[in-house]
Amino acid sequence: MRILCVEGNKTFRSILEKQLTMEGLSCRFLANGAEGLSAARQIAFDFVCVSMFPDDMQATHFIEELRKIPCYVHTPVVLFTSQYDEQVLTDVLKAGATEVFHRQDLETLITFVRRYLGRYEPLAGSVMYVEDSLVQQQAVSLILRNVGLDVMCVTSAEEAWELFQQNSYDLLIVDVVLTGDMSGIRLVNNVRRLCGDAGDTPILAVSAYDEPSRRIELLNRGANDYVCKPVLQDELIARIRGLIGQKRLLEQVRLEQAKTLHRFEYLDATTDLPNRKMLLQILEQEMARAIKHNYFSALLYVDLNSFRAINDTMGHSVGDQLLRMVAQRLSRIKRREDSLASLGGDDFAMVLSELSEDRQVAADYCRGVADQIQRAMARPFEIDGKLVHSEATVGMVLFPLHQTSSVDVLRQGESAFEQARQESSSRVSFFSREMQRQAEQRFTLQNALRHAVRQQKLEIYYQPIFDPNGQLLSLEALSRWRHNGEMIPPDLFISVAEECGLIHELGDWVISTVAGHLRRWQQLGLPNSFEGVAINISPYQLLQERFSVHLLKRLDELGLRCDLLKIEITENALIANVDRTSVQLARLRDCGIRVSLDDFGIGYSSMSYLQQLPVDQLKIDRSFIWNMHSNPAALAIVQTIITMGQSLSMQVVAEGVETLEQQQQLVSMGCNALQGFFLQIPMTFTDTEAFLKAGQRSQARPQA
């Protein structure tokens, strides 16, 4: 691109020359207008810059004379000036200036020139040109080839259509009036009917008729642009450059979209590591190589122990930063041939490739890497000036052994992690066949429980809670499940429900069932001392953001008074996220629902802030009750909890009372309420109703 600059100010001319030269542009600088016009008549410049006052004439006169030169009719001419007089600028634009720039806006001027530069770069691409006039065909194809395009010329729409389906083109130029059975308009229609990228090929229609109706018809049929005969070289090149540029831009956008889709499909958004889907592909490939070359590889399933508490108390931003820092530390541990993936949340997987042909050697190396991971995770993380502490639990599995797929390997790694989390003091565990058997049993139990919940095959048992005088205070609702003729331990099926997400559905069923029973008992009459029914709430339910709102809405739908319901939560569930759970529980208490802290004494509640929590009742864990006659420490803990509950105006319940001695001791210590097998075992709904009818008639109160 050749640029002519006419500037009388030597200093500004020097600055402009330096800037344009740095852009790699070929420029000729002259001081006065006469020299500029003389140079313009000898050389066809592509771009002209002129100051408002060259040495010998005004810019308006220079531009008017320049426009009289035939090859400068459409050449861009820009004016730079330090004066922004409206009348002067109007005169300059009337004279033929393309644009006006202030001398201080040199960067803007350079940008403007750079954009025009793109119009003169050689074109690249393949063009199909459909024209039945050989003279027109030769003239236009010559223009196209001179600007760098590869041109395929055909004379009929039928031939063009056949070639178009077999080859890829960047542009289709077609005369709308052609000899033969197929017209140019029909060819445009056929192209637009194609699926895929070929159907998006830009089309430039050529016609001898410059009529608005014809142009509108062609554009509606699918042409991107329109040019009339006789075709002007500059106009044709400008339109082709625009169409091919749009196609290139569209291709770039699609490429970026494909990259983005790949990122969403195969990469974790927080850590940029491969996600679960990509990990399964990596495992499949690694299993195939291990089988072929007869060596062992391994999968390490890594979980951060306290991530949920960190995320809930310090915020998701800190949680995300922690995950990225964990990914960095794990990346430094793995070898180049190993792979690291994020499984979502705080779970990571590391694939150790080509460990050894000897199983024991591979296992030893695997354990060594697990130790490195635990040491790396034990070091505090500094985030936003704060030290964040975390530890890791690692489940390990070697393969190929008896796995049939990558899904098996990942499932076994997760089973090993669960084993390490629950039973291993070192929080590291290898997968075993026994674990596989347990995992399969648990999976079977999940399916059976899902069916039982949805078919309402579970039962609600009730265990009474009495005051020191033997009066009925309340009932605790207990979920029971009989499967294949056997009672499944509640701790087992509740944990299974939490794992597979059934706990919310199970919780809704419990509330609905208890509400129905309570409404019936209200009609029969309840004792004056009766305070309501307690239901157990899982930590997974409590951590739901709208748990309290959902519970209150459900009680309203069921027609149950809030003061007849008490919820029991474990000490650890409350402390897991004090801020969120306190808000939820406070909302429930405000509506009349009382809150009981179950298994109190075995968790990690701080006595200093217990008084601030929205809790009405403390239930002493049964282990202290069972041991208080043989263990002075247990007795002291029981007495401390009772005294503390009295000072905080909280009701204290002793659960697990199994002997007369325990009952008498607790009453003498001032315990408000008692619960246990010695007093009454859990009863079915029918037995509970009979119990209420038989033992409480004289104290019954009418329906509220």
PDB file of C-alpha atoms in Angstrom, residues 282-298 351-357 398-401 403 409:
ATOM      1  CA  ILE A 282      -8.179 -41.475  29.520  1.00  0.00           C
ATOM      2  CA  LEU A 283      -8.823 -44.552  31.667  1.00  0.00           C
ATOM      3  CA  GLU A 284     -10.076 -46.567  28.685  1.00  0.00           C
ATOM      4  CA  GLN A 285      -6.890 -45.774  26.754  1.00  0.00           C
ATOM      5  CA  GLU A 286      -4.675 -46.510  29.742  1.00  0.00           C
ATOM      6  CA  MET A 287      -6.426 -49.834  30.395  1.00  0.00           C
ATOM      7  CA  ALA A 288      -5.904 -50.875  26.767  1.00  0.00           C
ATOM      8  CA  ARG A 289      -2.174 -50.021  26.944  1.00  0.00           C
ATOM      9  CA  ALA A 290      -1.755 -51.781  30.289  1.00  0.00           C
ATOM     10  CA  ILE A 291      -3.369 -54.972  28.995  1.00  0.00           C
ATOM     11  CA  LYS A 292      -1.329 -54.885  25.786  1.00  0.00           C
ATOM     12  CA  HIS A 293       2.040 -54.323  27.514  1.00  0.00           C
ATOM     13  CA  ASN A 294       1.286 -56.376  30.649  1.00  0.00           C
ATOM     14  CA  TYR A 295       1.851 -53.764  33.362  1.00  0.00           C
ATOM     15  CA  PHE A 296      -0.153 -52.257  36.219  1.00  0.00           C
ATOM     16  CA  SER A 297      -1.454 -48.714  36.381  1.00  0.00           C
ATOM     17  CA  ALA A 298      -3.435 -47.074  39.164  1.00  0.00           C
ATOM     18  CA  VAL A 351      -4.099 -41.783  36.862  1.00  0.00           C
ATOM     19  CA  LEU A 352      -0.622 -43.267  37.424  1.00  0.00           C
ATOM     20  CA  SER A 353       0.552 -44.805  34.164  1.00  0.00           C
ATOM     21  CA  GLU A 354       2.882 -47.786  33.557  1.00  0.00           C
ATOM     22  CA  LEU A 355       3.865 -48.433  37.180  1.00  0.00           C
ATOM     23  CA  SER A 356       5.288 -51.954  37.050  1.00  0.00           C
ATOM     24  CA  GLU A 357       4.693 -55.503  35.896  1.00  0.00           C
ATOM     25  CA  LEU A 398      -4.767 -50.946  40.641  1.00  0.00           C
ATOM     26  CA  PHE A 399      -5.787 -51.980  37.161  1.00  0.00           C
ATOM     27  CA  PRO A 400      -6.174 -54.051  35.056  1.00  0.00           C
ATOM     28  CA  LEU A 401      -7.261 -56.773  37.475  1.00  0.00           C
ATOM     29  CA  GLN A 403     -12.303 -54.486  35.928  1.00  0.00           C
ATOM     30  CA  VAL A 409     -12.133 -48.474  37.781  1.00  0.00           C
TER      31      VAL A 409
END
